[in-house]
């Protein structure tokens, strides 16, 4: 897992792209965080993304269809006990409710990948986002010790347990998704091996905002990962972009998790599965929490289009995970087009 954090050390950020606003002290939205309001914030709240029951005998077909038509779906009967999710959410609340000065003790370093700070996509946007995050890769013990010198073990245990469960689910999902592409077990095992993976858990907080309609929680972006598994608390905010439709709200439903296709899976599928553009807007005057788990192959793994029939030509060149992270760190919007053949 450390090799994923190493992939980020080569692209250090300035501190002003890492340190969140002191949300506790602001009574009005500062100009730095005011996004231009327009119809851009509108979304289709009637349409809903597909839901897949992992116990369904047709799960392979359903998952494949959802990936191809939407690039995102909700998953139920996923096998993650709800009490474990509740524990992680509770620990995330404990962390984000600490005073700002205290949270800064666990600040992500300029060349670091883990700890407290703004979203990594912040430098690509002229306005700041109404967001604070905490990134975990493996054990968060070093940062947790800074936050709770005498009471850090519970946070570490809960985060490590959740990552283990998420990894198992990610592997299950990847098997279903790759089977839907008619890949052989041998080909699947090259992409998904229990030992080798680059993973990260991102705790997200969108704090109380005095004027939610003027801010952006998380700007539109795609994920670098093969896939991302997201838990969102009961507050609305996540929206995905669907061609021909526009922005579609993804409402939290009890017990379900959201799974979305990332750039690396888009490449593997030779653009058959869209890497879904998504954002978070603030719809309510209260804090919103989410937990995002990113699953990718090891950083030295080369990703290239698979499952090509003789009539198909590859749309992307082969690229290592590490190299793609570097490309995206320099240009978040054009990364995919830069490796297109």
PDB file of C-alpha atoms in Angstrom, residues 4-298:
ATOM      1  CA  UNK A   4       0.596   4.176  -3.754  1.00  0.00           C
ATOM      2  CA  UNK A   5       1.609   6.931  -1.351  1.00  0.00           C
ATOM      3  CA  UNK A   6       5.043   6.965  -3.009  1.00  0.00           C
ATOM      4  CA  UNK A   7       3.365   7.608  -6.372  1.00  0.00           C
ATOM      5  CA  UNK A   8       2.089  10.903  -4.945  1.00  0.00           C
ATOM      6  CA  UNK A   9       5.383  12.115  -3.431  1.00  0.00           C
ATOM      7  CA  UNK A  10       6.651  13.098  -6.881  1.00  0.00           C
ATOM      8  CA  UNK A  11       3.821  15.615  -7.242  1.00  0.00           C
ATOM      9  CA  UNK A  12       3.957  17.766  -4.093  1.00  0.00           C
ATOM     10  CA  UNK A  13       1.250  20.375  -3.473  1.00  0.00           C
ATOM     11  CA  UNK A  14       1.516  23.849  -1.932  1.00  0.00           C
ATOM     12  CA  UNK A  15       0.128  24.113   1.598  1.00  0.00           C
ATOM     13  CA  UNK A  16      -2.656  26.471   0.436  1.00  0.00           C
ATOM     14  CA  UNK A  17      -3.943  23.563  -1.665  1.00  0.00           C
ATOM     15  CA  UNK A  18      -3.945  21.300   1.414  1.00  0.00           C
ATOM     16  CA  UNK A  19      -5.197  23.386   4.381  1.00  0.00           C
ATOM     17  CA  UNK A  20      -9.019  23.542   4.589  1.00  0.00           C
ATOM     18  CA  UNK A  21     -10.959  26.618   5.647  1.00  0.00           C
ATOM     19  CA  UNK A  22     -11.589  27.038   9.380  1.00  0.00           C
ATOM     20  CA  UNK A  23     -15.264  26.177   8.910  1.00  0.00           C
ATOM     21  CA  UNK A  24     -16.065  26.729  12.613  1.00  0.00           C
ATOM     22  CA  UNK A  25     -15.165  30.408  12.446  1.00  0.00           C
ATOM     23  CA  UNK A  26     -16.964  31.550   9.287  1.00  0.00           C
ATOM     24  CA  UNK A  27     -20.413  33.148   9.444  1.00  0.00           C
ATOM     25  CA  UNK A  28     -20.666  33.898   5.723  1.00  0.00           C
ATOM     26  CA  UNK A  29     -19.174  32.194   2.671  1.00  0.00           C
ATOM     27  CA  UNK A  30     -15.805  33.826   1.831  1.00  0.00           C
ATOM     28  CA  UNK A  31     -15.304  34.949  -1.778  1.00  0.00           C
ATOM     29  CA  UNK A  32     -12.630  32.258  -2.222  1.00  0.00           C
ATOM     30  CA  UNK A  33     -15.388  29.648  -1.853  1.00  0.00           C
ATOM     31  CA  UNK A  34     -18.186  31.283  -3.877  1.00  0.00           C
ATOM     32  CA  UNK A  35     -18.781  29.403  -7.135  1.00  0.00           C
ATOM     33  CA  UNK A  36     -20.574  31.101 -10.016  1.00  0.00           C
ATOM     34  CA  UNK A  37     -24.235  30.159  -9.650  1.00  0.00           C
ATOM     35  CA  UNK A  38     -26.104  29.254 -12.781  1.00  0.00           C
ATOM     36  CA  UNK A  39     -28.191  26.423 -14.161  1.00  0.00           C
ATOM     37  CA  UNK A  40     -24.972  24.401 -13.690  1.00  0.00           C
ATOM     38  CA  UNK A  41     -26.209  23.456 -10.212  1.00  0.00           C
ATOM     39  CA  UNK A  42     -29.443  21.979 -11.524  1.00  0.00           C
ATOM     40  CA  UNK A  43     -29.881  18.214 -11.631  1.00  0.00           C
ATOM     41  CA  UNK A  44     -32.413  15.564 -12.606  1.00  0.00           C
ATOM     42  CA  UNK A  45     -33.761  14.249  -9.319  1.00  0.00           C
ATOM     43  CA  UNK A  46     -36.342  11.904 -10.896  1.00  0.00           C
ATOM     44  CA  UNK A  47     -33.983   9.536 -12.717  1.00  0.00           C
ATOM     45  CA  UNK A  48     -32.093   7.031 -10.614  1.00  0.00           C
ATOM     46  CA  UNK A  49     -29.004   4.939 -11.236  1.00  0.00           C
ATOM     47  CA  UNK A  50     -29.356   1.122 -11.444  1.00  0.00           C
ATOM     48  CA  UNK A  51     -29.396  -1.011  -8.293  1.00  0.00           C
ATOM     49  CA  UNK A  52     -27.750  -4.447  -8.381  1.00  0.00           C
ATOM     50  CA  UNK A  53     -28.412  -7.189  -5.832  1.00  0.00           C
ATOM     51  CA  UNK A  54     -25.169  -9.141  -5.453  1.00  0.00           C
ATOM     52  CA  UNK A  55     -27.201 -12.265  -4.596  1.00  0.00           C
ATOM     53  CA  UNK A  56     -29.003 -12.097  -7.958  1.00  0.00           C
ATOM     54  CA  UNK A  57     -28.088 -15.078 -10.203  1.00  0.00           C
ATOM     55  CA  UNK A  58     -27.827 -12.571 -13.092  1.00  0.00           C
ATOM     56  CA  UNK A  59     -25.417 -10.293 -11.173  1.00  0.00           C
ATOM     57  CA  UNK A  60     -22.692 -10.549 -13.864  1.00  0.00           C
ATOM     58  CA  UNK A  61     -25.048  -9.375 -16.603  1.00  0.00           C
ATOM     59  CA  UNK A  62     -26.636  -6.671 -14.416  1.00  0.00           C
ATOM     60  CA  UNK A  63     -23.282  -5.279 -13.264  1.00  0.00           C
ATOM     61  CA  UNK A  64     -21.943  -5.271 -16.829  1.00  0.00           C
ATOM     62  CA  UNK A  65     -25.027  -3.483 -18.138  1.00  0.00           C
ATOM     63  CA  UNK A  66     -24.861  -0.872 -15.346  1.00  0.00           C
ATOM     64  CA  UNK A  67     -21.162  -0.226 -16.012  1.00  0.00           C
ATOM     65  CA  UNK A  68     -21.773   0.141 -19.740  1.00  0.00           C
ATOM     66  CA  UNK A  69     -24.873   2.335 -19.623  1.00  0.00           C
ATOM     67  CA  UNK A  70     -24.164   4.436 -16.532  1.00  0.00           C
ATOM     68  CA  UNK A  71     -20.640   3.799 -15.209  1.00  0.00           C
ATOM     69  CA  UNK A  72     -22.171   3.697 -11.724  1.00  0.00           C
ATOM     70  CA  UNK A  73     -24.689   1.647  -9.727  1.00  0.00           C
ATOM     71  CA  UNK A  74     -25.946   1.066  -6.187  1.00  0.00           C
ATOM     72  CA  UNK A  75     -25.183  -2.335  -4.717  1.00  0.00           C
ATOM     73  CA  UNK A  76     -27.304  -4.167  -2.121  1.00  0.00           C
ATOM     74  CA  UNK A  77     -26.696  -7.485  -0.314  1.00  0.00           C
ATOM     75  CA  UNK A  78     -23.014  -6.603  -0.496  1.00  0.00           C
ATOM     76  CA  UNK A  79     -22.058  -8.459   2.666  1.00  0.00           C
ATOM     77  CA  UNK A  80     -20.652  -5.495   4.588  1.00  0.00           C
ATOM     78  CA  UNK A  81     -22.344  -5.484   8.019  1.00  0.00           C
ATOM     79  CA  UNK A  82     -24.129  -2.179   8.657  1.00  0.00           C
ATOM     80  CA  UNK A  83     -22.741  -1.948  12.175  1.00  0.00           C
ATOM     81  CA  UNK A  84     -19.210  -1.804  10.720  1.00  0.00           C
ATOM     82  CA  UNK A  85     -20.249   1.054   8.417  1.00  0.00           C
ATOM     83  CA  UNK A  86     -21.864   2.823  11.400  1.00  0.00           C
ATOM     84  CA  UNK A  87     -18.635   2.502  13.378  1.00  0.00           C
ATOM     85  CA  UNK A  88     -16.571   4.044  10.575  1.00  0.00           C
ATOM     86  CA  UNK A  89     -19.061   6.891  10.181  1.00  0.00           C
ATOM     87  CA  UNK A  90     -19.002   7.469  13.929  1.00  0.00           C
ATOM     88  CA  UNK A  91     -15.168   7.593  13.982  1.00  0.00           C
ATOM     89  CA  UNK A  92     -15.196   9.962  10.989  1.00  0.00           C
ATOM     90  CA  UNK A  93     -17.601  12.252  12.886  1.00  0.00           C
ATOM     91  CA  UNK A  94     -15.324  12.098  15.920  1.00  0.00           C
ATOM     92  CA  UNK A  95     -12.397  13.193  13.754  1.00  0.00           C
ATOM     93  CA  UNK A  96     -14.141  15.997  11.848  1.00  0.00           C
ATOM     94  CA  UNK A  97     -15.767  17.414  14.996  1.00  0.00           C
ATOM     95  CA  UNK A  98     -12.333  18.151  16.508  1.00  0.00           C
ATOM     96  CA  UNK A  99     -11.363  21.868  16.605  1.00  0.00           C
ATOM     97  CA  UNK A 100      -9.689  23.037  13.388  1.00  0.00           C
ATOM     98  CA  UNK A 101      -6.338  23.700  15.052  1.00  0.00           C
ATOM     99  CA  UNK A 102      -6.361  20.186  16.432  1.00  0.00           C
ATOM    100  CA  UNK A 103      -7.145  18.580  13.069  1.00  0.00           C
ATOM    101  CA  UNK A 104      -4.185  20.420  11.534  1.00  0.00           C
ATOM    102  CA  UNK A 105      -1.882  18.277  13.706  1.00  0.00           C
ATOM    103  CA  UNK A 106      -2.681  15.477  11.246  1.00  0.00           C
ATOM    104  CA  UNK A 107      -2.288  17.658   8.136  1.00  0.00           C
ATOM    105  CA  UNK A 108      -1.198  15.889   4.955  1.00  0.00           C
ATOM    106  CA  UNK A 109       2.380  16.876   4.139  1.00  0.00           C
ATOM    107  CA  UNK A 110       3.014  18.623   0.759  1.00  0.00           C
ATOM    108  CA  UNK A 111       4.409  15.398  -0.728  1.00  0.00           C
ATOM    109  CA  UNK A 112       2.212  13.099   1.332  1.00  0.00           C
ATOM    110  CA  UNK A 113      -0.840  11.049   0.434  1.00  0.00           C
ATOM    111  CA  UNK A 114      -2.422  10.456   3.856  1.00  0.00           C
ATOM    112  CA  UNK A 115      -3.828  12.644   6.611  1.00  0.00           C
ATOM    113  CA  UNK A 116      -6.111  15.667   6.890  1.00  0.00           C
ATOM    114  CA  UNK A 117      -6.622  18.157   4.093  1.00  0.00           C
ATOM    115  CA  UNK A 118      -8.395  19.387   0.999  1.00  0.00           C
ATOM    116  CA  UNK A 119      -9.273  17.152  -1.954  1.00  0.00           C
ATOM    117  CA  UNK A 120      -6.310  16.403  -4.245  1.00  0.00           C
ATOM    118  CA  UNK A 121      -8.129  17.989  -7.191  1.00  0.00           C
ATOM    119  CA  UNK A 122      -8.161  21.431  -5.483  1.00  0.00           C
ATOM    120  CA  UNK A 123      -5.258  22.980  -7.476  1.00  0.00           C
ATOM    121  CA  UNK A 124      -7.151  22.531 -10.766  1.00  0.00           C
ATOM    122  CA  UNK A 125      -9.986  24.883  -9.810  1.00  0.00           C
ATOM    123  CA  UNK A 126      -9.906  28.643  -9.250  1.00  0.00           C
ATOM    124  CA  UNK A 127     -12.479  28.461  -6.447  1.00  0.00           C
ATOM    125  CA  UNK A 128     -12.104  26.412  -3.284  1.00  0.00           C
ATOM    126  CA  UNK A 129     -14.436  23.598  -2.277  1.00  0.00           C
ATOM    127  CA  UNK A 130     -16.579  23.364   0.858  1.00  0.00           C
ATOM    128  CA  UNK A 131     -14.883  20.166   1.928  1.00  0.00           C
ATOM    129  CA  UNK A 132     -12.389  18.617   4.324  1.00  0.00           C
ATOM    130  CA  UNK A 133     -11.017  15.113   4.014  1.00  0.00           C
ATOM    131  CA  UNK A 134      -8.859  12.533   5.737  1.00  0.00           C
ATOM    132  CA  UNK A 135      -7.017   9.908   3.685  1.00  0.00           C
ATOM    133  CA  UNK A 136      -6.043   6.487   5.034  1.00  0.00           C
ATOM    134  CA  UNK A 137      -3.794   3.891   3.370  1.00  0.00           C
ATOM    135  CA  UNK A 138      -3.372   0.882   5.633  1.00  0.00           C
ATOM    136  CA  UNK A 139      -2.841   1.869   9.258  1.00  0.00           C
ATOM    137  CA  UNK A 140      -3.595   5.522  10.131  1.00  0.00           C
ATOM    138  CA  UNK A 141      -1.675   5.173  13.411  1.00  0.00           C
ATOM    139  CA  UNK A 142       0.852   7.995  12.824  1.00  0.00           C
ATOM    140  CA  UNK A 143      -1.818  10.631  12.246  1.00  0.00           C
ATOM    141  CA  UNK A 144      -4.295   9.165  14.750  1.00  0.00           C
ATOM    142  CA  UNK A 145      -1.636   9.391  17.488  1.00  0.00           C
ATOM    143  CA  UNK A 146      -1.318  13.136  16.791  1.00  0.00           C
ATOM    144  CA  UNK A 147      -5.092  13.594  17.132  1.00  0.00           C
ATOM    145  CA  UNK A 148      -5.743  11.349  20.134  1.00  0.00           C
ATOM    146  CA  UNK A 149      -2.454  10.639  21.978  1.00  0.00           C
ATOM    147  CA  UNK A 150      -4.212   8.428  24.548  1.00  0.00           C
ATOM    148  CA  UNK A 151      -7.140   7.123  22.539  1.00  0.00           C
ATOM    149  CA  UNK A 152      -6.078   6.379  18.967  1.00  0.00           C
ATOM    150  CA  UNK A 153      -6.398   2.580  18.861  1.00  0.00           C
ATOM    151  CA  UNK A 154     -10.151   2.465  18.310  1.00  0.00           C
ATOM    152  CA  UNK A 155      -9.904   4.743  15.255  1.00  0.00           C
ATOM    153  CA  UNK A 156      -7.092   2.590  13.814  1.00  0.00           C
ATOM    154  CA  UNK A 157      -8.885  -0.724  14.417  1.00  0.00           C
ATOM    155  CA  UNK A 158     -12.133   0.498  12.851  1.00  0.00           C
ATOM    156  CA  UNK A 159     -10.366   1.945   9.774  1.00  0.00           C
ATOM    157  CA  UNK A 160      -8.221  -1.147   9.204  1.00  0.00           C
ATOM    158  CA  UNK A 161     -11.189  -3.497   9.596  1.00  0.00           C
ATOM    159  CA  UNK A 162     -13.277  -1.462   7.143  1.00  0.00           C
ATOM    160  CA  UNK A 163     -10.473  -1.417   4.555  1.00  0.00           C
ATOM    161  CA  UNK A 164     -10.160  -5.198   4.803  1.00  0.00           C
ATOM    162  CA  UNK A 165     -13.907  -5.672   4.243  1.00  0.00           C
ATOM    163  CA  UNK A 166     -13.915  -3.145   1.385  1.00  0.00           C
ATOM    164  CA  UNK A 167     -11.016  -4.897  -0.327  1.00  0.00           C
ATOM    165  CA  UNK A 168     -12.909  -8.199  -0.261  1.00  0.00           C
ATOM    166  CA  UNK A 169     -15.976  -6.497  -1.757  1.00  0.00           C
ATOM    167  CA  UNK A 170     -13.863  -4.714  -4.404  1.00  0.00           C
ATOM    168  CA  UNK A 171     -12.369  -8.047  -5.490  1.00  0.00           C
ATOM    169  CA  UNK A 172     -15.855  -9.626  -5.698  1.00  0.00           C
ATOM    170  CA  UNK A 173     -17.102  -6.684  -7.785  1.00  0.00           C
ATOM    171  CA  UNK A 174     -14.069  -6.728 -10.080  1.00  0.00           C
ATOM    172  CA  UNK A 175     -14.612 -10.442 -10.775  1.00  0.00           C
ATOM    173  CA  UNK A 176     -18.240  -9.777 -11.752  1.00  0.00           C
ATOM    174  CA  UNK A 177     -17.330  -6.750 -13.880  1.00  0.00           C
ATOM    175  CA  UNK A 178     -14.485  -8.499 -15.723  1.00  0.00           C
ATOM    176  CA  UNK A 179     -16.607 -11.622 -16.258  1.00  0.00           C
ATOM    177  CA  UNK A 180     -19.171  -9.373 -17.945  1.00  0.00           C
ATOM    178  CA  UNK A 181     -16.411  -8.514 -20.460  1.00  0.00           C
ATOM    179  CA  UNK A 182     -16.029 -12.257 -21.171  1.00  0.00           C
ATOM    180  CA  UNK A 183     -12.515 -12.369 -19.742  1.00  0.00           C
ATOM    181  CA  UNK A 184     -11.121 -15.765 -18.757  1.00  0.00           C
ATOM    182  CA  UNK A 185     -10.324 -16.550 -15.110  1.00  0.00           C
ATOM    183  CA  UNK A 186      -6.651 -16.414 -16.069  1.00  0.00           C
ATOM    184  CA  UNK A 187      -6.984 -12.886 -17.475  1.00  0.00           C
ATOM    185  CA  UNK A 188      -9.053 -11.785 -14.479  1.00  0.00           C
ATOM    186  CA  UNK A 189      -6.439 -13.077 -12.035  1.00  0.00           C
ATOM    187  CA  UNK A 190      -3.786 -10.907 -13.715  1.00  0.00           C
ATOM    188  CA  UNK A 191      -5.806  -7.780 -12.901  1.00  0.00           C
ATOM    189  CA  UNK A 192      -7.247  -8.839  -9.533  1.00  0.00           C
ATOM    190  CA  UNK A 193      -4.956 -10.696  -7.175  1.00  0.00           C
ATOM    191  CA  UNK A 194      -5.741 -10.664  -3.443  1.00  0.00           C
ATOM    192  CA  UNK A 195      -2.136  -9.839  -2.570  1.00  0.00           C
ATOM    193  CA  UNK A 196      -1.509  -7.013  -4.964  1.00  0.00           C
ATOM    194  CA  UNK A 197      -3.574  -3.843  -4.989  1.00  0.00           C
ATOM    195  CA  UNK A 198      -3.249  -0.113  -4.427  1.00  0.00           C
ATOM    196  CA  UNK A 199      -6.036   1.037  -2.153  1.00  0.00           C
ATOM    197  CA  UNK A 200      -7.040   4.152  -0.249  1.00  0.00           C
ATOM    198  CA  UNK A 201      -9.895   5.123   2.052  1.00  0.00           C
ATOM    199  CA  UNK A 202     -11.043   8.734   1.950  1.00  0.00           C
ATOM    200  CA  UNK A 203     -13.230  10.135   4.742  1.00  0.00           C
ATOM    201  CA  UNK A 204     -15.121  13.190   3.452  1.00  0.00           C
ATOM    202  CA  UNK A 205     -16.864  15.930   5.410  1.00  0.00           C
ATOM    203  CA  UNK A 206     -18.956  18.683   3.849  1.00  0.00           C
ATOM    204  CA  UNK A 207     -19.442  20.948   6.876  1.00  0.00           C
ATOM    205  CA  UNK A 208     -22.476  23.058   7.757  1.00  0.00           C
ATOM    206  CA  UNK A 209     -22.644  25.965   5.299  1.00  0.00           C
ATOM    207  CA  UNK A 210     -24.510  29.256   5.881  1.00  0.00           C
ATOM    208  CA  UNK A 211     -25.359  29.516   2.164  1.00  0.00           C
ATOM    209  CA  UNK A 212     -25.224  26.060   0.518  1.00  0.00           C
ATOM    210  CA  UNK A 213     -26.436  27.190  -2.936  1.00  0.00           C
ATOM    211  CA  UNK A 214     -23.285  29.300  -3.505  1.00  0.00           C
ATOM    212  CA  UNK A 215     -20.648  26.638  -2.817  1.00  0.00           C
ATOM    213  CA  UNK A 216     -19.351  23.406  -4.367  1.00  0.00           C
ATOM    214  CA  UNK A 217     -18.667  20.437  -2.095  1.00  0.00           C
ATOM    215  CA  UNK A 218     -16.470  18.581  -4.588  1.00  0.00           C
ATOM    216  CA  UNK A 219     -15.868  19.836  -8.122  1.00  0.00           C
ATOM    217  CA  UNK A 220     -16.679  17.605 -11.130  1.00  0.00           C
ATOM    218  CA  UNK A 221     -14.017  14.908 -11.624  1.00  0.00           C
ATOM    219  CA  UNK A 222     -13.503  11.260 -12.481  1.00  0.00           C
ATOM    220  CA  UNK A 223     -11.667   8.829 -10.198  1.00  0.00           C
ATOM    221  CA  UNK A 224      -8.262   7.403 -11.129  1.00  0.00           C
ATOM    222  CA  UNK A 225      -9.113   3.977  -9.656  1.00  0.00           C
ATOM    223  CA  UNK A 226     -10.398   0.781 -11.255  1.00  0.00           C
ATOM    224  CA  UNK A 227     -13.472   1.260  -9.111  1.00  0.00           C
ATOM    225  CA  UNK A 228     -14.622   3.293  -6.138  1.00  0.00           C
ATOM    226  CA  UNK A 229     -17.022   2.060  -3.446  1.00  0.00           C
ATOM    227  CA  UNK A 230     -18.824   4.887  -1.675  1.00  0.00           C
ATOM    228  CA  UNK A 231     -20.944   5.013   1.445  1.00  0.00           C
ATOM    229  CA  UNK A 232     -22.899   8.235   1.874  1.00  0.00           C
ATOM    230  CA  UNK A 233     -24.723   9.317   5.019  1.00  0.00           C
ATOM    231  CA  UNK A 234     -28.426  10.208   4.825  1.00  0.00           C
ATOM    232  CA  UNK A 235     -27.870  13.674   3.298  1.00  0.00           C
ATOM    233  CA  UNK A 236     -28.214  14.248  -0.457  1.00  0.00           C
ATOM    234  CA  UNK A 237     -25.382  15.828  -2.444  1.00  0.00           C
ATOM    235  CA  UNK A 238     -23.722  13.321  -4.803  1.00  0.00           C
ATOM    236  CA  UNK A 239     -24.502  13.855  -8.490  1.00  0.00           C
ATOM    237  CA  UNK A 240     -23.245  11.990 -11.543  1.00  0.00           C
ATOM    238  CA  UNK A 241     -23.162  13.196 -15.136  1.00  0.00           C
ATOM    239  CA  UNK A 242     -24.928  11.129 -17.790  1.00  0.00           C
ATOM    240  CA  UNK A 243     -24.535  12.010 -21.461  1.00  0.00           C
ATOM    241  CA  UNK A 244     -27.765  13.231 -22.993  1.00  0.00           C
ATOM    242  CA  UNK A 245     -29.322  13.768 -19.556  1.00  0.00           C
ATOM    243  CA  UNK A 246     -27.022  16.014 -17.509  1.00  0.00           C
ATOM    244  CA  UNK A 247     -26.481  15.817 -13.758  1.00  0.00           C
ATOM    245  CA  UNK A 248     -28.406  13.086 -11.920  1.00  0.00           C
ATOM    246  CA  UNK A 249     -28.803  13.009  -8.140  1.00  0.00           C
ATOM    247  CA  UNK A 250     -27.677   9.799  -6.401  1.00  0.00           C
ATOM    248  CA  UNK A 251     -29.801   9.659  -3.248  1.00  0.00           C
ATOM    249  CA  UNK A 252     -28.557   7.606  -0.303  1.00  0.00           C
ATOM    250  CA  UNK A 253     -30.683   4.499   0.268  1.00  0.00           C
ATOM    251  CA  UNK A 254     -30.441   2.567   3.495  1.00  0.00           C
ATOM    252  CA  UNK A 255     -27.866  -0.239   3.426  1.00  0.00           C
ATOM    253  CA  UNK A 256     -26.694   0.320  -0.148  1.00  0.00           C
ATOM    254  CA  UNK A 257     -23.261   1.337  -1.419  1.00  0.00           C
ATOM    255  CA  UNK A 258     -22.482   3.277  -4.598  1.00  0.00           C
ATOM    256  CA  UNK A 259     -19.953   1.724  -7.003  1.00  0.00           C
ATOM    257  CA  UNK A 260     -18.468   3.786  -9.816  1.00  0.00           C
ATOM    258  CA  UNK A 261     -16.126   3.064 -12.703  1.00  0.00           C
ATOM    259  CA  UNK A 262     -12.755   4.853 -12.546  1.00  0.00           C
ATOM    260  CA  UNK A 263     -10.319   5.800 -15.307  1.00  0.00           C
ATOM    261  CA  UNK A 264      -8.275   2.572 -15.065  1.00  0.00           C
ATOM    262  CA  UNK A 265     -11.361   0.389 -15.600  1.00  0.00           C
ATOM    263  CA  UNK A 266     -12.412   2.657 -18.486  1.00  0.00           C
ATOM    264  CA  UNK A 267      -9.008   1.930 -20.104  1.00  0.00           C
ATOM    265  CA  UNK A 268      -9.242  -1.835 -19.386  1.00  0.00           C
ATOM    266  CA  UNK A 269     -12.701  -1.969 -20.977  1.00  0.00           C
ATOM    267  CA  UNK A 270     -11.412  -0.069 -24.028  1.00  0.00           C
ATOM    268  CA  UNK A 271     -13.881   2.749 -23.286  1.00  0.00           C
ATOM    269  CA  UNK A 272     -16.853   0.357 -23.111  1.00  0.00           C
ATOM    270  CA  UNK A 273     -17.426   1.481 -19.502  1.00  0.00           C
ATOM    271  CA  UNK A 274     -17.533   5.266 -18.983  1.00  0.00           C
ATOM    272  CA  UNK A 275     -15.419   6.672 -16.159  1.00  0.00           C
ATOM    273  CA  UNK A 276     -18.259   8.576 -14.571  1.00  0.00           C
ATOM    274  CA  UNK A 277     -17.940  12.322 -13.960  1.00  0.00           C
ATOM    275  CA  UNK A 278     -19.299  13.156 -10.522  1.00  0.00           C
ATOM    276  CA  UNK A 279     -19.526  16.051  -8.078  1.00  0.00           C
ATOM    277  CA  UNK A 280     -20.940  16.938  -4.674  1.00  0.00           C
ATOM    278  CA  UNK A 281     -23.236  19.927  -4.240  1.00  0.00           C
ATOM    279  CA  UNK A 282     -24.596  21.122  -0.918  1.00  0.00           C
ATOM    280  CA  UNK A 283     -28.362  20.773  -0.820  1.00  0.00           C
ATOM    281  CA  UNK A 284     -29.013  21.108   2.897  1.00  0.00           C
ATOM    282  CA  UNK A 285     -27.810  23.263   5.786  1.00  0.00           C
ATOM    283  CA  UNK A 286     -26.174  20.433   7.671  1.00  0.00           C
ATOM    284  CA  UNK A 287     -22.946  18.448   7.595  1.00  0.00           C
ATOM    285  CA  UNK A 288     -22.750  15.597   5.093  1.00  0.00           C
ATOM    286  CA  UNK A 289     -20.321  12.679   5.474  1.00  0.00           C
ATOM    287  CA  UNK A 290     -19.172  10.051   3.005  1.00  0.00           C
ATOM    288  CA  UNK A 291     -16.583   7.247   2.914  1.00  0.00           C
ATOM    289  CA  UNK A 292     -14.897   6.504  -0.421  1.00  0.00           C
ATOM    290  CA  UNK A 293     -12.764   3.394  -0.965  1.00  0.00           C
ATOM    291  CA  UNK A 294     -10.539   3.402  -4.055  1.00  0.00           C
ATOM    292  CA  UNK A 295      -9.332   0.110  -5.528  1.00  0.00           C
ATOM    293  CA  UNK A 296      -6.560  -0.076  -8.163  1.00  0.00           C
ATOM    294  CA  UNK A 297      -3.893  -2.568  -9.258  1.00  0.00           C
ATOM    295  CA  UNK A 298      -0.351  -2.259  -7.822  1.00  0.00           C
TER     296      UNK A 298
END
